Amino acid sequence: IRFILLQNRQGKTRLAKYYIPLEDSEKHKLEFEVHRLVVNRDPKFTNFVEFRTHKVIYRRYAGLFFSLCVDITDNELVYLESIHLFVEILDHFFSNVCELDLVFNFQKVYLILDEFILAGELQETSKKAIIERMGELERQE
Amino acid sequence: MALSGMRGLSVFISDVRNCQNKEQERVRVDKELANIRTRFKNQRGLTPYEKKKYVWKMLYIYMLGYDVDFGHMETVALISAPKYAEKQVGYIVTSCLLNENHDFLRLVINTVRNDIIGRNETFQCLALTMVGNVGGREFSESLAPDVQKLLVSNTCRPLVRKKAALCLLRLYRKNPDVVNVEGWSQQMVQLLDERDLGVLTAVMSLLVALVASNPDGYWSCLPKCVHILERLTRNQDILQEYTYYGIPSPWLQVKTMRVLQYFPVVEDPNVRRGLFDVLQRILVGTDVVKNVNKNNASHAVLFEAIALVMHLDADKEMMSQCVALLGKFVAVREPNIRYLGLENMTRMLLVADVNESIKKHQAHIISSLKDPDISIRRRSLDLLYGMCDISNAKDIVEELLQYLTTADFGIREELALKAAILAEKFAPNLAWYVEVILQLIEKAGDFVSDDIWYRVVQFVTNNDDLQAFAAAKARDYLDKPAVHETMVKVAGYLLGEYSHLLARRPGCSPKEVFHIIHDKFPTVTTPTKALLLSAYVKILMHSQPPDQELQAQVDEVFKRCESFIDAEVQQRAVEYIILSHKGPSMVDIMAEMPKFPERQSALIKRAEDAEGEPTEMSATKLRQRQNSMALVVADPGSANGGLPPPSEQLALPEPPPPAPEPAAPAAPAAPQSAYANGTNKAPAPASTNGDLLGDLLAPLALEAPPISTPSPLTQSADPGEPLALALYDQQNQIKPIGSIEDWFRALSLKDSGVLYEDPYIQIGIKSEWREAQAKMVLFLGNKHTVPLVNIRVLILPAPHLKMQFSRVPDTIPPRAQVQVPVEVTCLSASRETAVLDFSYTISTLPVNVKLRLPTLMNKIFQAAPVSASDFVAHWRAIAGPPTKLQEVVRGVRPMPVSDMGDLFNSLHIGVAPGLDPNVNNIVAATTFFSQAGATLCLVRVETDPSDRTQMRLTVASQDPNVTYEVKEFIKEQVIDIPFARTPAPTPSPAVMGLTGPAAVLAGLI
């Protein structure tokens, strides 16, 4: 995974994590382009769009777009389900997650993401393990 | 809704949310930034809580897309805080705000290391996460051993170990040297026994990277992977929490199959059988289910299995099973599955001989070309492109052309390019090809690059029986309303050359042709105007008998252009007017252009270049790449479906013989007089190089612009040229600030320095040679205040060098530097150097330079200290040619013997002083390394004190090739002007015999 983006329909970034070294200006440009790329797509279309020399796998949940940028040769469906797994984890953690939860608790979202993906690869695919780990971390604070 | 637990932060967030518009938001954010800035300035008053709060706010602002250019120091400093809460903020925000190239990161390497080796598990996790997410080369060098220890430790919890595995993966990607294969492969085998699936998933990702770069080293992991796959697909002791919609971790299944695709083959028959059982079960047992998540997950596994089957060269039956499945998928409604069906079919084409069975699905594939979703259309286009061969080219290309009229903007360019390539590769006959391209220009002129129509001109010029046909077609197209400028160019060119062949047809008299073309003249751009002027003069000169009326009309056009604002157009007008009045004696000058030498299609080349590099290139992918190269080189017939090439292939006829040296005044009487315009030049070396911009006419374009002279025999006036110039983009106006030769010369003795510099970019180079291998880094630095775009770095290696480099971003931001590491391995001895073909665009002005890289022999030399007895023994052991060669070298740069000794030493050819009793002689020894091993090389130079311009050079080694190359290399170093070749028509002897890109370049300089 090159980067993960969470954006709303208006293009506001709710979460952005890059696993490749990029300059700030490049990041902003990328976020703008990815948003433009996914926002107008029909729900009946594929969840995959070619993006520069890579591929964006995205999925829309209510007004939020979750986008993963992966290599052309990566397995698209398995990343598509990674998005869903991430959403399930968020949903479980915030019990019935909505955009506002993610806005006001963006630090927590980053924490969860760090337990889920590391160095651009999936780190843990067990929802239970991640939720338990988050409990552990909350006790530490 | 849970709040963040930090009031100030929550208030700020709601403030921003309540802003009515972007402007208000900016004001609010600026206010907050100013606040944070002052707070950070008077550090003393800040409590840890406040620091934390401000750093979170910074991240939030950053996320909104504002620049946060301060506070990095404070953020990084939090990493060193003693308490978890602050440390956590420090680590997380650092890894979002900074990237690996940031200097501040260096400051905390020590803290990070202490956290990793410390006892506090939570700190360990934080540190590993940060390093895994941003870690650069320096982290890699200093932390890898510690991370490795954590991964294999049996006291750490799985939690720490999975993080360690992925952290190590990051470090390994940054610097593969951190993992020592010998020691580590055994550890990996043991790690694959891991029971915790979280750790196993992470380990599998690491293994993908390791195996990708060294399949042999991790051979022993293969059976384990197959075993894991068996366990997963049978759902044997997999914890409930690791199943996803009833499927045992699809992620781990996919990763494991990915690893298996990096091993070239599975040899052990038992393992192979086991693996095929698993794959068979997946292929048969995956059904379509209602639940979309379950369906996606199971199909993710299925597609990976198909990919693995393709890689394993499975038997025919299994392959056809896969093709059948994919055939089913390309016909389904569900877009994701259809998309993947198309994509995988395209991949399958490249590895297996399945063209015939895929053709059965052609109708479905074509219908996907009209799908509303561009992703699907792209895949369908790719597949059609891949499956095209001589038997279906006509259908497919015509389908593409038809679609082109309705296709939307996003895909037109690709469509046009692909149609053009297919038409060229598989044309049943040339007339069809010309027809297709003209249609293409008509329908999508904007996307038909110059390359494409140059190619048409090449074919038409080289095939006599095509010329009248093409000219007639071109004329018809000019009659249509709204003609694209590209059409005007190609039609103008073709009619200029060949309209006299049509003169008898109705509507094709020279006058009529001239009028049709000239109708377009007012609306076209200046370069096209110039081209049209050349066409006019040719039409005029070819009209038989001379047509006074036409002459008057053309004259008028030329007259009007005599004061044209563009110098090129002006010059042509002036010259042509004089030329055209010289009467029939000038006809020869305006004769048809000569035939072109055969070249690789610039189009196909470009298609090859346009591919992105994935993180790890799979074995399958590599193989595909080789195949696709083969496609271009091989006869199109045999590469696609094994059909015999039909008689009228697109192969160009034999290139014309190089014209004789032009000096003789009798040239017009020579048999080659038909070529009188254009070929009476020394053959320029570039003509074999294929990719120069004006693919069409590059050699001509290198010459000076024509001046009008009365005699066609005067060599400098070559009136065939103006046309050439019209096609040649006036480019590279950006000049290096300094001498490329001087830089190169300096680099031939030094290991680092400037390779090239112009007002916008500086290219530096640093190389570190260790025996036959070198790590070279190119530093591309943008000196300017605007980004440089379309950066393209190609390395044309000499045949004796293996060079690998990673992807280069296509943009360099202002004042930024990009480093491109290049790995070089020397395979055999050769004096050639690799060439860097570098291009970029600065505000729409393309710049391209070709630079020799200092991969010289002397870099590989290591001075060898030898004793007198050793030297003599070795010297005697090598008898004579070809392992011992002697030559009297003349034209030596006069220098004292001691200077020559210094020169040798600076080239790493170690002089052994005093070994030869004669003070006018030098003996020296060096070791040359290549992949084959080390070769000791002995050198003896005898100089003549009375004539310093000559010397006798003897070189001896065990390897005849090394001997020869070393001798030639030394010669190049000592003779006058060792680098800058004089532009003599015959290349200097040192250049002869070289065939690589550097030689071509050297010839050009």
Coordinates of C-alpha atoms in Angstrom, one line a residue, chain B residues 266-713:
Chain B
V266 CA 8.5 -25.9 -7.7
E267 CA 10.8 -28.8 -8.1
D268 CA 9.9 -31.3 -5.4
P269 CA 7.2 -33.5 -6.9
N270 CA 5.4 -34.0 -3.6
V271 CA 5.3 -30.3 -2.8
R272 CA 4.2 -29.6 -6.3
R273 CA 1.4 -32.1 -6.1
G274 CA 0.2 -30.7 -2.8
L275 CA 0.2 -27.3 -4.2
F276 CA -1.8 -28.3 -7.3
D277 CA -4.3 -30.0 -5.1
V278 CA -4.9 -26.8 -3.2
L279 CA -5.1 -24.8 -6.4
Q280 CA -7.5 -27.2 -7.9
R281 CA -9.7 -27.0 -4.9
I282 CA -9.8 -23.2 -5.0
L283 CA -10.5 -23.2 -8.8
V284 CA -13.4 -25.6 -8.4
G285 CA -14.7 -24.7 -5.1
T286 CA -15.3 -21.0 -5.4
D287 CA -18.9 -20.1 -5.9
V288 CA -20.7 -16.9 -6.3
V289 CA -22.5 -16.0 -3.1
K290 CA -24.9 -13.3 -2.2
N291 CA -22.9 -11.6 0.5
V292 CA -20.7 -9.1 -1.3
N293 CA -17.9 -9.2 1.3
K294 CA -17.7 -13.0 1.3
N295 CA -17.9 -13.0 -2.5
N296 CA -15.1 -10.5 -2.8
A297 CA -12.9 -12.3 -0.3
S298 CA -13.3 -15.7 -2.0
H299 CA -12.7 -14.2 -5.4
A300 CA -9.6 -12.4 -4.2
V301 CA -8.3 -15.9 -3.3
L302 CA -9.5 -17.3 -6.6
F303 CA -7.8 -14.6 -8.7
E304 CA -4.6 -15.1 -6.8
A305 CA -4.8 -18.8 -7.4
I306 CA -5.2 -18.2 -11.1
A307 CA -2.2 -16.0 -11.1
L308 CA -0.2 -18.7 -9.4
V309 CA -1.4 -21.3 -11.8
M310 CA -0.2 -19.1 -14.7
H311 CA 3.1 -18.7 -13.0
L312 CA 3.6 -22.4 -12.4
D313 CA 3.2 -23.4 -16.0
A314 CA 0.5 -25.8 -15.1
D315 CA -0.7 -28.5 -17.4
K316 CA -3.0 -27.7 -20.3
E317 CA -6.1 -28.9 -18.5
M318 CA -5.7 -26.6 -15.6
M319 CA -4.9 -23.7 -17.9
S320 CA -8.0 -24.2 -19.9
Q321 CA -9.9 -24.4 -16.6
C322 CA -8.6 -21.0 -15.8
V323 CA -9.4 -19.6 -19.2
A324 CA -12.9 -21.0 -18.9
L325 CA -13.3 -19.3 -15.5
L326 CA -12.0 -16.0 -16.9
G327 CA -14.2 -16.4 -19.9
K328 CA -17.1 -16.6 -17.5
F329 CA -16.0 -13.6 -15.6
V330 CA -15.6 -11.3 -18.7
A331 CA -19.2 -11.9 -19.4
V332 CA -20.7 -11.2 -15.9
R333 CA -22.5 -8.1 -14.9
E334 CA -20.7 -7.5 -11.6
P335 CA -18.2 -4.8 -12.6
N336 CA -15.3 -5.8 -10.2
I337 CA -15.3 -9.3 -11.3
R338 CA -15.6 -8.4 -15.0
Y339 CA -12.7 -6.0 -14.6
L340 CA -10.5 -8.6 -13.0
G341 CA -11.5 -11.1 -15.6
L342 CA -10.3 -8.8 -18.3
E343 CA -7.2 -7.9 -16.4
N344 CA -6.2 -11.5 -15.7
M345 CA -6.9 -12.6 -19.2
T346 CA -4.5 -9.9 -20.4
R347 CA -1.9 -11.3 -18.0
M348 CA -2.5 -14.8 -19.1
L349 CA -1.9 -13.9 -22.7
L350 CA 1.6 -13.0 -21.8
V351 CA 2.6 -16.2 -20.2
A352 CA 0.7 -18.9 -22.0
D353 CA -0.3 -19.9 -25.4
V354 CA -4.0 -19.3 -25.0
N355 CA -4.6 -16.8 -27.7
E356 CA -6.9 -19.2 -29.6
S357 CA -9.2 -19.9 -26.6
I358 CA -9.3 -16.3 -25.6
K359 CA -10.4 -15.3 -29.1
K360 CA -13.7 -17.1 -28.4
H361 CA -14.5 -14.3 -26.0
Q362 CA -13.7 -11.5 -28.3
A363 CA -17.3 -10.4 -28.6
H364 CA -17.7 -10.0 -24.9
I365 CA -14.4 -8.2 -24.6
I366 CA -15.4 -5.7 -27.3
S367 CA -18.7 -5.0 -25.6
S368 CA -16.8 -4.1 -22.5
L369 CA -15.0 -1.5 -24.6
K370 CA -18.3 0.4 -24.5
D371 CA -18.9 0.0 -20.8
P372 CA -19.6 3.3 -19.0
D373 CA -16.9 2.7 -16.5
I374 CA -13.5 3.9 -17.8
S375 CA -11.7 1.3 -15.6
I376 CA -13.4 -1.5 -17.5
R377 CA -12.9 0.2 -20.9
R378 CA -9.1 0.5 -20.2
R379 CA -8.8 -3.2 -19.3
S380 CA -10.8 -4.2 -22.3
L381 CA -8.6 -2.0 -24.5
D382 CA -5.5 -3.6 -23.0
L383 CA -6.8 -7.0 -23.5
L384 CA -7.8 -6.3 -27.1
Y385 CA -4.4 -4.9 -27.7
G386 CA -2.7 -8.0 -26.2
M387 CA -4.8 -10.5 -28.0
C388 CA -4.5 -8.9 -31.4
D389 CA -2.6 -10.8 -34.0
I390 CA -2.6 -11.0 -37.7
S391 CA -5.8 -13.0 -37.9
N392 CA -8.0 -10.5 -36.0
A393 CA -6.1 -7.3 -36.4
K394 CA -8.4 -6.0 -39.0
D395 CA -11.5 -6.6 -36.8
I396 CA -9.9 -5.2 -33.7
V397 CA -8.4 -2.1 -35.2
E398 CA -11.5 -1.3 -37.0
E399 CA -13.5 -1.7 -33.8
L400 CA -11.1 0.6 -32.1
L401 CA -11.4 3.2 -34.8
Q402 CA -15.1 3.1 -34.7
Y403 CA -15.0 3.5 -30.9
L404 CA -12.7 6.4 -31.3
T405 CA -15.4 8.6 -32.6
T406 CA -17.4 8.2 -29.5
A407 CA -14.7 7.6 -26.9
D408 CA -14.4 10.1 -24.2
F409 CA -11.3 12.2 -23.6
G410 CA -9.8 10.1 -20.8
I411 CA -9.1 7.2 -23.1
R412 CA -8.7 8.7 -26.6
E413 CA -5.0 9.2 -26.5
E414 CA -4.3 5.6 -25.4
L415 CA -6.8 4.3 -27.9
A416 CA -5.2 6.2 -30.7
L417 CA -1.7 5.1 -29.8
K418 CA -2.7 1.5 -29.4
A419 CA -4.6 1.4 -32.7
A420 CA -1.6 2.9 -34.4
I421 CA 0.7 0.3 -32.9
L422 CA -1.5 -2.6 -33.8
A423 CA -2.0 -1.3 -37.3
E424 CA 1.7 -1.1 -37.7
K425 CA 2.5 -4.5 -36.1
F426 CA -0.1 -6.6 -37.8
A427 CA -1.1 -4.8 -41.0
P428 CA -2.2 -7.4 -43.6
N429 CA -0.9 -4.9 -46.2
L430 CA 0.7 -1.5 -46.2
A431 CA -2.2 0.2 -48.0
W432 CA -4.4 -0.8 -45.1
Y433 CA -2.0 0.6 -42.7
V434 CA -1.8 4.0 -44.4
E435 CA -5.5 4.1 -44.6
V436 CA -5.9 3.3 -40.9
I437 CA -3.5 6.0 -39.8
L438 CA -5.1 8.6 -42.0
Q439 CA -8.5 7.7 -40.5
L440 CA -6.9 7.9 -37.1
I441 CA -5.6 11.4 -37.8
E442 CA -9.0 12.4 -39.1
K443 CA -10.8 11.1 -36.0
A444 CA -8.4 11.9 -33.3
G445 CA -5.8 14.2 -34.8
D446 CA -4.9 15.8 -31.4
F447 CA -3.7 12.4 -30.2
V448 CA -1.8 11.4 -33.2
S449 CA 1.8 12.3 -32.3
D450 CA 4.4 13.3 -34.8
D451 CA 5.9 9.8 -34.4
I452 CA 2.9 8.3 -36.0
W453 CA 2.8 10.3 -39.1
Y454 CA 6.6 10.3 -39.5
R455 CA 6.2 6.5 -39.6
V456 CA 3.6 6.7 -42.4
V457 CA 6.0 8.9 -44.4
Q458 CA 8.8 6.4 -43.8
F459 CA 6.7 3.5 -45.2
V460 CA 5.4 5.4 -48.1
T461 CA 8.8 6.7 -49.1
N462 CA 10.3 3.3 -48.9
N463 CA 7.6 1.5 -50.9
D464 CA 7.3 2.7 -54.4
D465 CA 4.0 1.1 -55.1
L466 CA 2.4 2.8 -52.2
Q467 CA 3.2 6.3 -53.2
A468 CA 0.4 7.1 -55.7
F469 CA -2.1 5.4 -53.4
A470 CA -1.1 7.4 -50.4
A471 CA -1.0 10.7 -52.3
A472 CA -4.5 10.1 -53.6
K473 CA -5.8 9.3 -50.2
A474 CA -4.2 12.4 -48.7
R475 CA -5.8 14.5 -51.4
D476 CA -9.2 13.0 -50.6
Y477 CA -8.8 13.8 -46.9
L478 CA -7.9 17.4 -47.6
D479 CA -11.3 17.8 -49.4
K480 CA -13.2 17.2 -46.2
P481 CA -14.4 20.0 -44.1
A482 CA -12.4 20.8 -40.9
V483 CA -9.1 19.1 -41.6
H484 CA -6.8 18.6 -38.6
E485 CA -3.5 20.2 -38.7
T486 CA -1.7 16.9 -38.5
M487 CA -3.6 15.8 -41.6
V488 CA -2.4 19.0 -43.3
K489 CA 1.2 18.1 -42.4
V490 CA 1.1 14.6 -43.6
A491 CA -1.0 15.4 -46.7
G492 CA 1.2 18.3 -47.5
Y493 CA 4.3 16.2 -47.3
L494 CA 2.9 13.3 -49.3
L495 CA 1.5 15.5 -52.0
G496 CA 4.7 17.5 -52.2
E497 CA 6.6 14.4 -52.8
Y498 CA 4.2 12.3 -54.9
S499 CA 1.4 14.4 -56.3
H500 CA 3.1 14.3 -59.7
L501 CA 2.2 10.6 -59.8
L502 CA -1.4 11.6 -59.8
A503 CA -1.2 14.3 -62.3
R504 CA -3.4 12.5 -64.9
R505 CA -6.2 11.9 -62.5
P506 CA -9.2 14.3 -62.4
G507 CA -8.8 17.0 -59.9
C508 CA -5.1 16.3 -59.3
S509 CA -3.3 18.7 -61.6
P510 CA -0.5 20.4 -59.9
K511 CA -2.5 23.6 -59.8
E512 CA -5.5 22.0 -58.2
V513 CA -3.3 20.2 -55.6
F514 CA -1.6 23.4 -54.8
H515 CA -4.9 25.2 -54.3
I516 CA -6.3 22.4 -52.1
I517 CA -3.3 22.6 -49.8
H518 CA -3.0 26.3 -49.9
D519 CA -6.5 26.7 -48.7
K520 CA -5.3 25.4 -45.3
F521 CA -2.2 27.7 -45.2
P522 CA -3.7 30.6 -43.3
T523 CA -4.9 28.5 -40.5
V524 CA -1.9 26.3 -39.7
T525 CA 0.9 27.0 -37.3
T526 CA 4.3 28.2 -38.3
P527 CA 6.2 24.9 -38.5
T528 CA 3.5 23.6 -40.7
K529 CA 3.7 26.6 -42.9
A530 CA 7.3 26.0 -43.4
L531 CA 6.6 22.4 -44.4
L532 CA 3.9 23.5 -46.8
L533 CA 6.3 25.9 -48.5
S534 CA 8.6 23.0 -49.3
A535 CA 5.7 21.1 -50.6
Y536 CA 4.8 24.0 -52.9
V537 CA 8.2 24.2 -54.4
K538 CA 8.3 20.5 -55.0
I539 CA 4.9 20.5 -56.7
L540 CA 6.1 23.3 -58.8
M541 CA 9.3 21.7 -59.9
H542 CA 7.6 18.4 -60.6
S543 CA 4.9 19.8 -62.9
Q544 CA 5.6 18.7 -66.4
P545 CA 5.5 20.7 -68.6
P546 CA 6.3 23.8 -66.4
D547 CA 3.2 25.7 -65.6
Q548 CA 3.7 29.4 -65.8
E549 CA 0.4 30.2 -64.1
L550 CA 1.2 28.0 -61.2
Q551 CA 4.7 29.5 -61.0
A552 CA 3.1 32.9 -60.7
Q553 CA 0.8 31.8 -57.9
V554 CA 3.5 30.0 -56.0
D555 CA 5.8 33.0 -56.4
E556 CA 3.2 35.2 -54.9
V557 CA 3.0 33.0 -51.9
F558 CA 6.7 33.0 -51.5
K559 CA 6.9 36.7 -52.0
R560 CA 4.4 37.3 -49.2
C561 CA 6.4 35.0 -46.9
E562 CA 9.7 36.8 -47.6
S563 CA 9.0 39.1 -44.7
F564 CA 7.3 36.4 -42.6
I565 CA 7.9 36.9 -38.9
D566 CA 9.4 33.4 -38.4
A567 CA 13.0 33.2 -39.7
E568 CA 12.6 29.6 -40.9
V569 CA 9.6 30.4 -43.1
Q570 CA 11.2 33.5 -44.3
Q571 CA 14.4 31.8 -45.3
R572 CA 12.6 29.1 -47.1
A573 CA 10.5 31.5 -49.0
V574 CA 13.6 33.5 -50.1
E575 CA 15.5 30.4 -51.1
Y576 CA 12.7 28.7 -52.9
I577 CA 11.8 31.7 -55.0
I578 CA 15.4 31.9 -56.3
L579 CA 15.6 28.1 -56.8
S580 CA 12.3 27.9 -58.6
H581 CA 13.5 30.5 -61.1
K582 CA 16.6 28.6 -62.0
G583 CA 14.4 26.4 -64.2
P584 CA 14.6 22.7 -64.9
S585 CA 18.3 22.4 -63.9
M586 CA 17.0 22.5 -60.4
V587 CA 14.7 19.6 -60.7
D588 CA 17.2 17.2 -59.2
I589 CA 17.5 19.2 -56.1
M590 CA 13.8 18.9 -55.5
A591 CA 13.7 15.3 -56.3
E592 CA 11.9 12.9 -54.0
M593 CA 13.4 12.2 -50.7
P594 CA 15.6 9.1 -50.5
K595 CA 14.6 6.0 -48.7
F596 CA 15.0 5.8 -45.0
P597 CA 17.1 3.4 -43.2
E598 CA 15.1 0.9 -41.2
R599 CA 14.4 1.8 -37.6
Q600 CA 12.5 0.5 -34.8
S601 CA 9.2 2.1 -34.5
A602 CA 9.4 5.0 -32.0
L603 CA 5.9 4.2 -31.1
I604 CA 6.6 0.7 -29.9
K605 CA 9.5 1.9 -28.0
R606 CA 7.4 4.5 -26.3
A607 CA 4.9 1.9 -25.4
E608 CA 7.6 -0.2 -23.8
D609 CA 8.8 2.7 -21.7
A610 CA 5.5 3.7 -20.2
E611 CA 5.2 1.3 -17.4
G612 CA 5.4 1.9 -13.7
E613 CA 7.6 0.0 -11.4
P614 CA 5.9 -1.9 -8.6
T615 CA 7.4 -2.4 -5.2
E616 CA 8.5 -5.9 -6.0
M617 CA 8.5 -7.1 -9.5
S618 CA 7.2 -10.6 -9.5
A619 CA 8.9 -13.4 -11.4
T620 CA 5.8 -13.6 -13.6
K621 CA 6.0 -9.9 -14.3
L622 CA 9.7 -10.1 -15.1
R623 CA 9.0 -12.9 -17.5
Q624 CA 6.2 -10.9 -19.1
R625 CA 8.5 -8.1 -19.6
Q626 CA 11.0 -10.2 -21.4
N627 CA 8.3 -11.6 -23.5
S628 CA 7.0 -8.2 -24.4
M629 CA 10.5 -7.2 -25.4
A630 CA 10.6 -10.2 -27.6
L631 CA 7.5 -9.2 -29.2
V632 CA 9.0 -6.2 -30.6
V633 CA 12.2 -7.7 -31.7
A634 CA 10.8 -10.8 -33.1
D635 CA 8.9 -11.1 -36.3
P636 CA 5.3 -10.1 -35.4
G637 CA 4.0 -13.2 -37.1
S638 CA 5.9 -15.7 -35.1
A639 CA 5.5 -13.9 -31.8
N640 CA 1.8 -13.9 -31.9
G641 CA 0.2 -17.2 -32.6
G642 CA 2.9 -18.6 -34.7
L643 CA 1.5 -17.6 -38.1
P644 CA 4.0 -17.4 -40.9
P645 CA 4.7 -13.9 -42.0
P646 CA 2.7 -12.9 -45.0
S647 CA 4.5 -11.7 -48.0
E648 CA 3.8 -8.0 -47.5
Q649 CA 4.9 -7.4 -44.0
L650 CA 5.7 -4.0 -42.7
A651 CA 9.4 -4.7 -42.8
L652 CA 11.1 -1.9 -44.6
P653 CA 13.1 -2.7 -47.7
E654 CA 16.8 -2.8 -47.4
P655 CA 18.2 0.6 -46.5
P656 CA 20.0 2.4 -49.3
P657 CA 23.7 1.8 -49.4
P658 CA 25.6 4.6 -47.7
A659 CA 26.4 7.0 -50.4
P660 CA 30.1 7.3 -51.4
E661 CA 32.2 10.1 -50.1
P662 CA 30.8 13.1 -51.8
A663 CA 33.9 14.9 -52.9
A664 CA 34.0 13.8 -56.5
P665 CA 32.5 16.3 -58.9
A666 CA 31.3 13.4 -61.0
A667 CA 28.8 12.5 -58.3
P668 CA 25.7 13.1 -60.4
A669 CA 26.9 10.6 -62.9
A670 CA 27.3 7.9 -60.3
P671 CA 24.6 5.2 -60.1
Q672 CA 23.4 6.7 -56.8
S673 CA 22.5 10.0 -58.3
A674 CA 18.9 9.2 -57.5
Y675 CA 19.9 9.8 -54.0
A676 CA 21.6 13.0 -54.8
N677 CA 19.7 15.0 -52.3
G678 CA 20.1 13.9 -48.7
T679 CA 22.5 11.1 -48.7
N680 CA 25.7 12.7 -49.8
K681 CA 26.7 13.1 -46.3
A682 CA 29.0 11.0 -44.2
P683 CA 26.5 8.5 -42.6
A684 CA 25.7 9.9 -39.3
P685 CA 26.0 7.4 -36.5
A686 CA 22.6 8.4 -35.1
S687 CA 20.8 6.7 -37.8
T688 CA 21.0 3.4 -36.2
N689 CA 20.0 4.7 -32.8
G690 CA 16.4 4.7 -33.6
D691 CA 15.0 7.0 -30.9
L692 CA 16.1 10.4 -31.8
L693 CA 13.2 12.8 -31.9
G694 CA 12.9 13.4 -35.5
D695 CA 13.0 9.7 -35.9
L696 CA 12.3 10.4 -39.5
L697 CA 15.1 12.7 -40.5
A698 CA 17.5 13.0 -37.6
P699 CA 20.7 12.6 -39.5
L700 CA 19.9 15.4 -41.9
A701 CA 18.7 17.7 -39.1
L702 CA 22.1 17.6 -37.5
E703 CA 23.6 19.6 -40.4
A704 CA 23.7 23.3 -40.8
P705 CA 20.8 25.1 -42.4
P706 CA 21.0 25.3 -46.1
I707 CA 22.3 28.3 -47.9
S708 CA 21.3 28.9 -51.4
T709 CA 24.1 28.4 -53.9
P710 CA 23.9 28.1 -57.6
S711 CA 25.6 24.7 -58.0
P712 CA 23.9 21.5 -56.7
L713 CA 27.3 20.0 -56.5

